[in-house]
Short mmCIF file of N, CA, C and O in Angstrom, two decimals:
data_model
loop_
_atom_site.label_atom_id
_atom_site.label_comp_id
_atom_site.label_asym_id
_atom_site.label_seq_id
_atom_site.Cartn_x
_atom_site.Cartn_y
_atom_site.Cartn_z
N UNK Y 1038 103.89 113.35 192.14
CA UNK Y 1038 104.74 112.77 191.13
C UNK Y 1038 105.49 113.90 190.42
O UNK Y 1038 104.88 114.82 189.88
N UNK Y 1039 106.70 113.82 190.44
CA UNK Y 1039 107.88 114.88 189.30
C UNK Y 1039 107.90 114.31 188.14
O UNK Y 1039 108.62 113.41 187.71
N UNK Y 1040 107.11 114.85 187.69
CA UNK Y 1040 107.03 114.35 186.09
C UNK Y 1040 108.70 114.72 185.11
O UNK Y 1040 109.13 114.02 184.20
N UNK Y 1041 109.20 115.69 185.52
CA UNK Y 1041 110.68 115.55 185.02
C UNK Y 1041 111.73 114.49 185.25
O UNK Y 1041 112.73 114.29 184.56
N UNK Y 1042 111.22 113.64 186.68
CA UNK Y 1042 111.92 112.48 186.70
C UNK Y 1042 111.58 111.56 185.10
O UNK Y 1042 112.38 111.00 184.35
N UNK Y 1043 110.61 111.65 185.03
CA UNK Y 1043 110.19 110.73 184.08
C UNK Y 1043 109.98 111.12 182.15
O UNK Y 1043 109.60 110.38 181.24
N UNK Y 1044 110.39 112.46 182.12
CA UNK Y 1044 110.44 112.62 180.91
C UNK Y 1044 111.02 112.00 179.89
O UNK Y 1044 110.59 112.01 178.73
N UNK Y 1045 112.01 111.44 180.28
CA UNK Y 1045 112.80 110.33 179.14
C UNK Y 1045 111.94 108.72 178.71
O UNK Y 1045 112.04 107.89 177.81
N UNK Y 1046 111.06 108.92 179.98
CA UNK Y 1046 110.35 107.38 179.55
C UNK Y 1046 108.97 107.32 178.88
O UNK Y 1046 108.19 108.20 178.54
N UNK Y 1047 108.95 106.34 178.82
CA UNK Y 1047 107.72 106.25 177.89
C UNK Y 1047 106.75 105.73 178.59
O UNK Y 1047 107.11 105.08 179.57
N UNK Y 1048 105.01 105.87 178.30
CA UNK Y 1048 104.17 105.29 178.63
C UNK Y 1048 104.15 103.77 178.68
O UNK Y 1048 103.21 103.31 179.33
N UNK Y 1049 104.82 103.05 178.24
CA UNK Y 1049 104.53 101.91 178.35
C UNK Y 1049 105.54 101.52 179.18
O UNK Y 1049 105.30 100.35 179.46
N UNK Y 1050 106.78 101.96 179.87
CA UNK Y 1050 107.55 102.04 180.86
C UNK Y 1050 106.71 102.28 181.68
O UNK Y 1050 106.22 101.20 182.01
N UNK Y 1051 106.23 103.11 182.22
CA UNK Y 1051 104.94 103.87 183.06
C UNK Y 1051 103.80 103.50 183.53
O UNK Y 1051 103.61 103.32 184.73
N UNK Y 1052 103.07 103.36 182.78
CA UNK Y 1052 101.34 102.79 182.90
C UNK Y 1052 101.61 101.27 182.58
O UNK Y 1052 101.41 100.71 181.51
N UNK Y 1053 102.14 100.69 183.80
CA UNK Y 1053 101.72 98.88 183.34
C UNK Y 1053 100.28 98.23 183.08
O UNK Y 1053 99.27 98.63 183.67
N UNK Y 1054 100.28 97.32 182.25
CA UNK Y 1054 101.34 96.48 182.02
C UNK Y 1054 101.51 97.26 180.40
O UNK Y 1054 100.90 98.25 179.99
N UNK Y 1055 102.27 96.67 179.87
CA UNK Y 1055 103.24 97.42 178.32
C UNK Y 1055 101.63 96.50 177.64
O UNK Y 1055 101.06 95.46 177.96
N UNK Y 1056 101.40 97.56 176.57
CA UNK Y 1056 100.39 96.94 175.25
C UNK Y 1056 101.05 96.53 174.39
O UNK Y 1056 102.08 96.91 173.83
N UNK Y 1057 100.23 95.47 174.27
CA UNK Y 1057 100.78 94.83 173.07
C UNK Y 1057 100.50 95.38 171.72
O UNK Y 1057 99.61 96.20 171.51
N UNK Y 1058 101.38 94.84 170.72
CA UNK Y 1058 101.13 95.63 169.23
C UNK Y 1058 99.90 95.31 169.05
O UNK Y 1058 99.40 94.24 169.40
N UNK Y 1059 99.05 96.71 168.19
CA UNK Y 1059 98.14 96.49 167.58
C UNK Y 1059 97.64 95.23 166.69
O UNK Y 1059 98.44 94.62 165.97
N UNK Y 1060 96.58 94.95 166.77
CA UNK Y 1060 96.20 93.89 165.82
C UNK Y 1060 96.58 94.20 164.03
O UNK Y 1060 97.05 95.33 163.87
N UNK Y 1061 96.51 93.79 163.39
CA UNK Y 1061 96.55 94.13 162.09
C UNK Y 1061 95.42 94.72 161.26
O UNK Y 1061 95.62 95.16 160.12
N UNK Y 1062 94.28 94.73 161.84
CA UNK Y 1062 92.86 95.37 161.36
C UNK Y 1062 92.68 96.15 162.14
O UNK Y 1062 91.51 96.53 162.14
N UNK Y 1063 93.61 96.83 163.22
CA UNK Y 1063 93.84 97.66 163.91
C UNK Y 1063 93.10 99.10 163.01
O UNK Y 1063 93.55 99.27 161.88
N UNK Y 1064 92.22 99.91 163.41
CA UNK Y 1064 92.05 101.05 163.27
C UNK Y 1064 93.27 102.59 162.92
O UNK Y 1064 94.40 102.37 163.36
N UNK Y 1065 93.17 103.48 162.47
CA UNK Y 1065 94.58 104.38 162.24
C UNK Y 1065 94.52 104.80 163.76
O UNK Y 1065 95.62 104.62 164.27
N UNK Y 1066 93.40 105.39 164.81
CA UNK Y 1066 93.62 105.65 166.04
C UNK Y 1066 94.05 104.61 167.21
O UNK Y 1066 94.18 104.72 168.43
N UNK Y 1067 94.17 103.84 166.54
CA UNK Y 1067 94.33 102.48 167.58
C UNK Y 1067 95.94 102.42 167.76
O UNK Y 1067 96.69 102.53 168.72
N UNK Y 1068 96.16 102.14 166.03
CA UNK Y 1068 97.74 102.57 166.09
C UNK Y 1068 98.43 103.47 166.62
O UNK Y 1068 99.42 103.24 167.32
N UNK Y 1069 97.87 104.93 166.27
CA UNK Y 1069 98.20 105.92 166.79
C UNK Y 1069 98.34 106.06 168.37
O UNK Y 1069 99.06 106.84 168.99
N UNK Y 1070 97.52 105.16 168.82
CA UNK Y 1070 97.41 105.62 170.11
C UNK Y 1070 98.62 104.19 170.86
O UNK Y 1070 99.26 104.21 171.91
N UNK Y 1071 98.54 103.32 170.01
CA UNK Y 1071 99.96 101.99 170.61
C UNK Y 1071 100.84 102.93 170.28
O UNK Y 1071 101.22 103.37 171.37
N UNK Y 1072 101.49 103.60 169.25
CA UNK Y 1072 102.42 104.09 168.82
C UNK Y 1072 102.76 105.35 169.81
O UNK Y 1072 103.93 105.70 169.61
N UNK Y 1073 102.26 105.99 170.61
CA UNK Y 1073 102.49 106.90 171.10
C UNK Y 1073 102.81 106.78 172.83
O UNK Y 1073 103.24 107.59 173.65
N UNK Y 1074 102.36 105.34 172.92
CA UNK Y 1074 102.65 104.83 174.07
C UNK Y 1074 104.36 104.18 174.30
O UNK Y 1074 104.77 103.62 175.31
N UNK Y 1075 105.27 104.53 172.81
CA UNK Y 1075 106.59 104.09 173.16
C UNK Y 1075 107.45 105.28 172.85
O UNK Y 1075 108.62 105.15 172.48
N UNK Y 1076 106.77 106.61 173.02
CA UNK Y 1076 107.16 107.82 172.68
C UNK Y 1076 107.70 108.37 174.11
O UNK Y 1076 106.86 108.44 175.01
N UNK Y 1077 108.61 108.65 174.30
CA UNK Y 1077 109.32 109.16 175.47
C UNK Y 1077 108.47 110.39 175.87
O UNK Y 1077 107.94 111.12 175.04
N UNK Y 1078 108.39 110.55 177.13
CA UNK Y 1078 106.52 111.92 177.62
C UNK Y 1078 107.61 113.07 177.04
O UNK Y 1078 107.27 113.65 176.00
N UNK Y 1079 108.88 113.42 177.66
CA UNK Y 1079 109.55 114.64 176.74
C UNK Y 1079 109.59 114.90 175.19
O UNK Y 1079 110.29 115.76 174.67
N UNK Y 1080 108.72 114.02 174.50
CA UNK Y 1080 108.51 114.32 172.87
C UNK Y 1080 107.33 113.94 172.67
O UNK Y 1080 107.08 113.57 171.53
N UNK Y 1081 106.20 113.91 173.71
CA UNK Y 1081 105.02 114.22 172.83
C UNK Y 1081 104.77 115.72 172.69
O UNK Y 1081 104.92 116.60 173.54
N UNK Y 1082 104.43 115.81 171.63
CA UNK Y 1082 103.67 117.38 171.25
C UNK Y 1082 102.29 117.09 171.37
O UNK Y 1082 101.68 116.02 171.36
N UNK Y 1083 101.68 119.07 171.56
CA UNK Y 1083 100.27 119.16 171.83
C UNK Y 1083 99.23 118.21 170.74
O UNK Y 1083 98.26 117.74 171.34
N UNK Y 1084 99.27 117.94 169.54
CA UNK Y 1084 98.74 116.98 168.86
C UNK Y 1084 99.01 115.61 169.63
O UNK Y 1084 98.00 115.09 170.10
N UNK Y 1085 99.83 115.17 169.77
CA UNK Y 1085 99.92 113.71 170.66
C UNK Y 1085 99.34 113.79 172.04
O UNK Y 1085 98.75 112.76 172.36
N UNK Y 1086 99.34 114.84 173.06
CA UNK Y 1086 98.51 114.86 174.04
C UNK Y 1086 97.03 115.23 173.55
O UNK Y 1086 96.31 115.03 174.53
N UNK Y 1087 96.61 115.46 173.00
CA UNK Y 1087 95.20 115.74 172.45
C UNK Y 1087 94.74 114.33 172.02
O UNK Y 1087 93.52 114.17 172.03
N UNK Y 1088 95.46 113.33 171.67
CA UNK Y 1088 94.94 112.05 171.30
C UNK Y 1088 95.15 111.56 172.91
O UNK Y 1088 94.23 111.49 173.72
N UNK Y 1089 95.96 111.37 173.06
CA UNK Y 1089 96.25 110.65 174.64
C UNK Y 1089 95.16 111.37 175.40
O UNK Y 1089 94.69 110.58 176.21
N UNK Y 1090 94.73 112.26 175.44
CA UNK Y 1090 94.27 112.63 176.38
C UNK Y 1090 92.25 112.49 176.00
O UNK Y 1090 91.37 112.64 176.85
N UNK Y 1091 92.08 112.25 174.92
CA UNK Y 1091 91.19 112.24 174.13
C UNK Y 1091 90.22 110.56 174.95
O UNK Y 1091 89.14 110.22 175.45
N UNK Y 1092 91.60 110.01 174.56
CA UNK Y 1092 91.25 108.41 174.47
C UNK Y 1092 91.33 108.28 175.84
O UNK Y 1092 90.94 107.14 176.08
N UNK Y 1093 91.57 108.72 176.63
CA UNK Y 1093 91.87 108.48 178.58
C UNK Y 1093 92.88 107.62 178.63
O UNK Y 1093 92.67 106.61 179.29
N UNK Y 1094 94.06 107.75 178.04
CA UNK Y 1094 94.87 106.90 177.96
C UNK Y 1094 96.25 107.10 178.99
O UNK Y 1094 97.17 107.73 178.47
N UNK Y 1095 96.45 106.64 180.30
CA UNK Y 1095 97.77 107.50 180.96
C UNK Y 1095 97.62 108.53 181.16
O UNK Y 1095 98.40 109.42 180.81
N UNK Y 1096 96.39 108.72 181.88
CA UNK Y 1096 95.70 110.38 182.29
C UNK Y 1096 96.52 110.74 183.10
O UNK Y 1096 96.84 111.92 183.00
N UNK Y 1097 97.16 109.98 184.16
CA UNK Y 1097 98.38 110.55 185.49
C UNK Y 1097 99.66 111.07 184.63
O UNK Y 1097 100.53 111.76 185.16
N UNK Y 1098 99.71 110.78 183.61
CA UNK Y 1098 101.05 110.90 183.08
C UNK Y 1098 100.76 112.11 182.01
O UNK Y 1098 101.65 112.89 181.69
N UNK Y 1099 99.69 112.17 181.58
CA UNK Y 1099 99.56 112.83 180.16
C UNK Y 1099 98.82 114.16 180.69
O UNK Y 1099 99.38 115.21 180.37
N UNK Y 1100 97.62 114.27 181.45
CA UNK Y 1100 97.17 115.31 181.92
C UNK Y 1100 98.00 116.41 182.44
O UNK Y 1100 97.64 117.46 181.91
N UNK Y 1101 99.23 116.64 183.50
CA UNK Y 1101 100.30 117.55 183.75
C UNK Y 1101 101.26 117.81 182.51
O UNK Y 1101 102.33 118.38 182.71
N UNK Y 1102 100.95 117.46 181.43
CA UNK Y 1102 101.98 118.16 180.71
C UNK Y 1102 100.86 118.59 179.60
O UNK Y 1102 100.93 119.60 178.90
N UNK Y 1103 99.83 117.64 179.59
CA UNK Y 1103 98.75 119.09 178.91
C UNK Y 1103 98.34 120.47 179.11
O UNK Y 1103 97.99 121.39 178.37
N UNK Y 1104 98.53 120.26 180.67
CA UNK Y 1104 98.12 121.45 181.51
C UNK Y 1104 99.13 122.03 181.62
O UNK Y 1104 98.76 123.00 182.28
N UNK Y 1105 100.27 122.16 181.45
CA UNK Y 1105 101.43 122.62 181.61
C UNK Y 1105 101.64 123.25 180.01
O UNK Y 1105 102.45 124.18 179.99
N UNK Y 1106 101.14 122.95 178.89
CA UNK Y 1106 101.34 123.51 177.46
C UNK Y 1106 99.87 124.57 177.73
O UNK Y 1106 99.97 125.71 177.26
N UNK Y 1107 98.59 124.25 178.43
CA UNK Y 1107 97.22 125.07 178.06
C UNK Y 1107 97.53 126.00 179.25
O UNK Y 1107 96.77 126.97 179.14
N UNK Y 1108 98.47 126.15 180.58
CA UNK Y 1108 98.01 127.30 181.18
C UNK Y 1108 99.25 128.46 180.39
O UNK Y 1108 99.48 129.62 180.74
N UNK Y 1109 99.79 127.81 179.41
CA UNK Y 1109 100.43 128.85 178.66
C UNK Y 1109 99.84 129.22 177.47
O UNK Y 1109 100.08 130.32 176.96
N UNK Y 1110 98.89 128.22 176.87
CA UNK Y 1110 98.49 128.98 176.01
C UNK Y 1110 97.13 128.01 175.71
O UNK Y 1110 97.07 127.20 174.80
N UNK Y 1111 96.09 128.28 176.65
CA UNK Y 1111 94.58 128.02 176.76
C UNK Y 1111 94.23 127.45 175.47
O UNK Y 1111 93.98 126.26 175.33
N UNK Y 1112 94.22 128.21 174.65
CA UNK Y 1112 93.29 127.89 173.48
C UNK Y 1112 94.46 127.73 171.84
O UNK Y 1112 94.44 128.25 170.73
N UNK Y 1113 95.61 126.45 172.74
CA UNK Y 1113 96.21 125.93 171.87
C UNK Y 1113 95.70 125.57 170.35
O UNK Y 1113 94.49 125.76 170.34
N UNK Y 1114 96.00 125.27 169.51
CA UNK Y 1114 95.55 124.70 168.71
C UNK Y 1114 96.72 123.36 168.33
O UNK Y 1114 97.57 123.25 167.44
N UNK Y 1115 96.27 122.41 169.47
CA UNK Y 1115 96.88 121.07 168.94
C UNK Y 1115 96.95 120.24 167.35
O UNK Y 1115 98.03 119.77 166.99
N UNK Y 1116 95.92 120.13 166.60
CA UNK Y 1116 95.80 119.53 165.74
C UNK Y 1116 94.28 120.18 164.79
O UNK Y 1116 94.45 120.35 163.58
N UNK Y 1117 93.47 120.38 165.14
CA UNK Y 1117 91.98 120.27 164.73
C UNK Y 1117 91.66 121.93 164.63
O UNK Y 1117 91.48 122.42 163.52
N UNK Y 1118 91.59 122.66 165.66
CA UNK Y 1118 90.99 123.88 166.02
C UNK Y 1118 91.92 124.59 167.39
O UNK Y 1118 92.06 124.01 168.46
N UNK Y 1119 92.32 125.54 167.15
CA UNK Y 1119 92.43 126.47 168.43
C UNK Y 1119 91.37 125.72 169.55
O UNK Y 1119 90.18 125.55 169.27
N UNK Y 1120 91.98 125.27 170.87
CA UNK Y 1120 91.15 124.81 172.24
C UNK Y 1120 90.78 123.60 172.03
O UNK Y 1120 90.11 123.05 172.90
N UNK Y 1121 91.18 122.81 170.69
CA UNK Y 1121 91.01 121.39 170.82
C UNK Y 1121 92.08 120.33 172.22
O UNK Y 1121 91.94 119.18 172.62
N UNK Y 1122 92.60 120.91 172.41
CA UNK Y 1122 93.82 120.30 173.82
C UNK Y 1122 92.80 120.62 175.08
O UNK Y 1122 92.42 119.86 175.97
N UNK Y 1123 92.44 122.23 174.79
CA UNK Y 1123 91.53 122.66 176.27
C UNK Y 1123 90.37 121.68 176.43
O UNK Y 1123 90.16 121.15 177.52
N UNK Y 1124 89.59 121.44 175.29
CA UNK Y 1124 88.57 120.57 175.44
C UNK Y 1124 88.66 119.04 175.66
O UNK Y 1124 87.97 118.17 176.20
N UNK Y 1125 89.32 119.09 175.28
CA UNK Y 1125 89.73 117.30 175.85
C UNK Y 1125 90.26 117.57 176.70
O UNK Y 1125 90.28 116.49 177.30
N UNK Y 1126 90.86 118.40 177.41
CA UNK Y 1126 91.63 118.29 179.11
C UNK Y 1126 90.47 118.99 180.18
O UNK Y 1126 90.65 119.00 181.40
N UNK Y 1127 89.24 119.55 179.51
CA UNK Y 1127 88.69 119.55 180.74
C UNK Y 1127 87.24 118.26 180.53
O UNK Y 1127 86.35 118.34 181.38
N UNK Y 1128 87.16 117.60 179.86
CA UNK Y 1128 86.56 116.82 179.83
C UNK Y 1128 87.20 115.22 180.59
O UNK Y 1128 86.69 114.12 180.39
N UNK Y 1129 88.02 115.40 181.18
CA UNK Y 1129 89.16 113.98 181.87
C UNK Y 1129 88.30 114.00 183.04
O UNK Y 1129 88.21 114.93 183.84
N UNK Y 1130 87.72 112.97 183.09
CA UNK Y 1130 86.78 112.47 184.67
C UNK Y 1130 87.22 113.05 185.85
O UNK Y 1130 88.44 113.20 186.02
N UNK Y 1131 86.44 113.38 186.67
CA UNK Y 1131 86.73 113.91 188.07
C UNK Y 1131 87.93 113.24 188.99
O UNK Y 1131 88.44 113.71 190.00
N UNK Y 1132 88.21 112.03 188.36
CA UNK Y 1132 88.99 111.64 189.80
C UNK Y 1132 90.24 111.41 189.06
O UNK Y 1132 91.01 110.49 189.37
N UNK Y 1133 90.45 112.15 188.16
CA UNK Y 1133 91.78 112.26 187.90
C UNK Y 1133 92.19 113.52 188.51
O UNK Y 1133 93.15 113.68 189.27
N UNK Y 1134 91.12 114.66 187.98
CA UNK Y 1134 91.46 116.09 188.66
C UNK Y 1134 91.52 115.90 190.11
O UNK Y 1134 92.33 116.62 190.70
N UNK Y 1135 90.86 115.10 190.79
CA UNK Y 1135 91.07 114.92 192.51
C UNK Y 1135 92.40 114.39 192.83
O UNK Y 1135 92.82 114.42 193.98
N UNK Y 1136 93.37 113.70 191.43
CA UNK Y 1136 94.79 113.40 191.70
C UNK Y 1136 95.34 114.53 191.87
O UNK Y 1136 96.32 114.67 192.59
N UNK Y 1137 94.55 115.84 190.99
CA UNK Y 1137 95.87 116.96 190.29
C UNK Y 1137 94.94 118.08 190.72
O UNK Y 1137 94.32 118.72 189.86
N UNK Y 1138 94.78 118.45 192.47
CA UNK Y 1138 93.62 119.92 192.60
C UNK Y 1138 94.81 121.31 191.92
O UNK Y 1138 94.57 122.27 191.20
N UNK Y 1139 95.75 120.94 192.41
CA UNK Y 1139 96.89 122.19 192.23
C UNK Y 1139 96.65 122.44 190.13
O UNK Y 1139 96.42 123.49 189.53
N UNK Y 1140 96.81 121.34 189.68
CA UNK Y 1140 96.80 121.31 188.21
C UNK Y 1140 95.48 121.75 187.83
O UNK Y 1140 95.28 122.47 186.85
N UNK Y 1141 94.53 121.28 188.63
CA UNK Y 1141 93.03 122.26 188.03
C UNK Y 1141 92.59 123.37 188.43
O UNK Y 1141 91.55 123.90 188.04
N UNK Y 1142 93.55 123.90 189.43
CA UNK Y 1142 93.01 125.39 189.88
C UNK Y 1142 94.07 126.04 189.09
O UNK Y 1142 93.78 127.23 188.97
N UNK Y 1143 95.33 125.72 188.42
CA UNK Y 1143 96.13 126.63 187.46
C UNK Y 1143 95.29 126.53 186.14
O UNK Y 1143 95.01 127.64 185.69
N UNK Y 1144 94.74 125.29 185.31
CA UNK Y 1144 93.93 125.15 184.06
C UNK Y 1144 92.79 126.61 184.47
O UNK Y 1144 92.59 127.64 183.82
N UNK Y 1145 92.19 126.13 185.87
CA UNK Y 1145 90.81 127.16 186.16
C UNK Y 1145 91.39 128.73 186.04
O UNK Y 1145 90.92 129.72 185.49
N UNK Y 1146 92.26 128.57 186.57
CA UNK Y 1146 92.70 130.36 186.62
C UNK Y 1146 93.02 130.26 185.02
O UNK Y 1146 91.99 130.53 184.41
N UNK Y 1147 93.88 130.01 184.32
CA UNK Y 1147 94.34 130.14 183.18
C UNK Y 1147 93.19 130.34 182.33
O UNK Y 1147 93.17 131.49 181.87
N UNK Y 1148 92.02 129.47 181.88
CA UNK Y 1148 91.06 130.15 181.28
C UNK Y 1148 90.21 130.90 181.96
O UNK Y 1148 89.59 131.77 181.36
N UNK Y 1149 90.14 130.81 182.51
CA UNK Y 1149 89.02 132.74 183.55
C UNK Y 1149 89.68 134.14 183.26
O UNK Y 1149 89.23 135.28 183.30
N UNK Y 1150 90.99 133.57 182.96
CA UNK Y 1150 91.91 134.55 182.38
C UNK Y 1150 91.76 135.38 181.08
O UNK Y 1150 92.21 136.51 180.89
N UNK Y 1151 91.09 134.66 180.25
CA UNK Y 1151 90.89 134.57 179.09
C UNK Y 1151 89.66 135.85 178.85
O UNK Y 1151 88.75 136.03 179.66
N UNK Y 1152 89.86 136.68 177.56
CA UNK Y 1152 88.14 137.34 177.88
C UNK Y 1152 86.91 136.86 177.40
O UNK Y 1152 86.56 135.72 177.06
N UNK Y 1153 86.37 137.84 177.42
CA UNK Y 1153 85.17 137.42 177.30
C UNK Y 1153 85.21 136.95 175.42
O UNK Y 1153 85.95 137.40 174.55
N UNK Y 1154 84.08 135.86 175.28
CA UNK Y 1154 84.19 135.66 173.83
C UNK Y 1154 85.10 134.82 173.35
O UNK Y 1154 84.92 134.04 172.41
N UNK Y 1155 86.35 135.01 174.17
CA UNK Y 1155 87.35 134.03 173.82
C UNK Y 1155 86.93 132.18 173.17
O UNK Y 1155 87.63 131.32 172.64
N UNK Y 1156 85.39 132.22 173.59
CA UNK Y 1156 85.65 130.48 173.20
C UNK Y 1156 84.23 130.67 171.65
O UNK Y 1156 83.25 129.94 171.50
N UNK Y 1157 84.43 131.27 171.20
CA UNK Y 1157 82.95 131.94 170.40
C UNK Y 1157 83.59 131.09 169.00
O UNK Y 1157 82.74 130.74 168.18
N UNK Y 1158 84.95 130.75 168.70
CA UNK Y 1158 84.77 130.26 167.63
C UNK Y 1158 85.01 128.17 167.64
O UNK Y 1158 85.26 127.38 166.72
N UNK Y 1159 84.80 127.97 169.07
CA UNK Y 1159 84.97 126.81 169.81
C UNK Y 1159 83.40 125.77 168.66
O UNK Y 1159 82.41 126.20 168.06
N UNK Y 1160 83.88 124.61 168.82
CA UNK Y 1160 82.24 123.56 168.89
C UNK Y 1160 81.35 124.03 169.03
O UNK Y 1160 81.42 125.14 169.56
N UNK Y 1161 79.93 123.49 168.62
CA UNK Y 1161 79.16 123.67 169.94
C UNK Y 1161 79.45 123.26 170.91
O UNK Y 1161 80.40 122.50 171.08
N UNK Y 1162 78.50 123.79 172.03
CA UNK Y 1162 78.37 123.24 173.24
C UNK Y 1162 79.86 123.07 174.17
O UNK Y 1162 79.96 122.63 175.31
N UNK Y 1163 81.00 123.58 173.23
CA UNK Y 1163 82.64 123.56 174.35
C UNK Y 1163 81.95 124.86 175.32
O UNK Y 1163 82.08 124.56 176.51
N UNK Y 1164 81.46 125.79 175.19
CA UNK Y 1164 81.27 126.83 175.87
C UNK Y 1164 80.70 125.76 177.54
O UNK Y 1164 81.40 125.68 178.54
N UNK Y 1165 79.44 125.14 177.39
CA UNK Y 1165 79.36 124.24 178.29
C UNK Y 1165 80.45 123.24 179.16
O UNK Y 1165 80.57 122.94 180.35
N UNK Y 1166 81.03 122.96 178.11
CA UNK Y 1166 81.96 122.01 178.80
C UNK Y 1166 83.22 122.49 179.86
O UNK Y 1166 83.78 122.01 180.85
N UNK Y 1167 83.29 123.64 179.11
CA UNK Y 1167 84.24 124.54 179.95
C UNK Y 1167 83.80 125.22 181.56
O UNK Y 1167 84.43 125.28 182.62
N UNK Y 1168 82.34 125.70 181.11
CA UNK Y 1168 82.32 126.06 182.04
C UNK Y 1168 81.89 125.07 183.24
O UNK Y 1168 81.91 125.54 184.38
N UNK Y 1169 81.49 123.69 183.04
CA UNK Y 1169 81.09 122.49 183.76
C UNK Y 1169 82.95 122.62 184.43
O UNK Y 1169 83.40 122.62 185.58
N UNK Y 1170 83.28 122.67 183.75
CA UNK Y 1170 84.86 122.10 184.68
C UNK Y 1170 85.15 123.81 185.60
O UNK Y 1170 85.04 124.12 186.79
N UNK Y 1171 85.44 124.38 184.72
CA UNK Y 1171 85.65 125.85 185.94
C UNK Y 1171 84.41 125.78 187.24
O UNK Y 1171 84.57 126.27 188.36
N UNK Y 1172 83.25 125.12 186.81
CA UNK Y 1172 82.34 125.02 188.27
C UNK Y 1172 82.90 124.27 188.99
O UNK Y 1172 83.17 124.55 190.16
N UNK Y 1173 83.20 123.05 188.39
CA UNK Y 1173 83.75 121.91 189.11
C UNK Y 1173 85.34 122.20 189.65
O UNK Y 1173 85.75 121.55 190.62
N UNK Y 1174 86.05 123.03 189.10
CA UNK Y 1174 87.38 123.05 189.32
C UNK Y 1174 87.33 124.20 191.02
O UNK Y 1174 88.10 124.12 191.97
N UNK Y 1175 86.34 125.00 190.86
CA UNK Y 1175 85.89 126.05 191.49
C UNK Y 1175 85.55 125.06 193.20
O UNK Y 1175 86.22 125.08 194.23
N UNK Y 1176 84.63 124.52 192.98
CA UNK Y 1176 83.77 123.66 194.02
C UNK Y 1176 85.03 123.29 194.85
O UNK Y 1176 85.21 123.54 196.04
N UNK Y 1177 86.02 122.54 193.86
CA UNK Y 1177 87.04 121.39 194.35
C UNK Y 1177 88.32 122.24 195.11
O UNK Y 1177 89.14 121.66 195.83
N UNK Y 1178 88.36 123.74 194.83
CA UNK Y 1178 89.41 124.02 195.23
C UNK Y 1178 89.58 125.23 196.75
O UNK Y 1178 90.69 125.54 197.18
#
């Protein structure tokens, strides 16, 4: 998929069928996350893929342009913390990465890249998560 074909459209163009508006006792992430589904993919920013990508929402669509902002700069700081984007993009189920091996061996090289320590002011336990996907990205490629 050329995701530049499709930069002008929106997820709900994209990922059928279109959602309907939130309910009215709708949650603020609920909204957030309808609301971002009529956002053209060329104007989400790393905070809007960190929710999209959070929620598994349009992983074919949203995962290559996460990975395309983190092998430039790994330990983004989308919204929350420096590597909050990295951690939600290597936590996206295996069989999305089996859509995208080329996209997880650039994420894999891009943080191996990184030195040592680099994830020391991360969560707990991101140190794990990371390296669960570089095994896994490793295995797969």
């Amino acid at each position: 998929m050329d995701l530049l074909l499709h930069l002008r459209r929106t997820l709900d163009e994209l990922d059928a069928p279109r959602w309907p508006e939130p309910s009215a006792d709708a949650t603020h992430l609920v909204r957030k996350v309808h609301a971002l589904r009529r956002v053209p993919l060329g104007e989400l920013g790393a905070a809007d893929l960190r929710v999209l990508v959070s929620q598994q929402v349009a992983l074919a669509y949203v995962v290559p342009l996460a990975v395309r902002l983190l092998v430039e700069e790994p330990l983004l700081d989308a919204y929350y913390y420096g590597g909050d984007l990295l951690l939600a993009t290597v936590n996206v189920p295996a069989r999305v990465w089996g859509l995208f091996p080329e996209l997880a061996r650039e994420l894999r090289d891009a943080v191996a890249r990184l030195p040592q320590g680099a994830f020391a002011g991360l969560p707990r336990g991101a140190t794990e998560e990371i390296g669960r996907f570089l095994a896994s990205a490793q295995r797969n490629s």
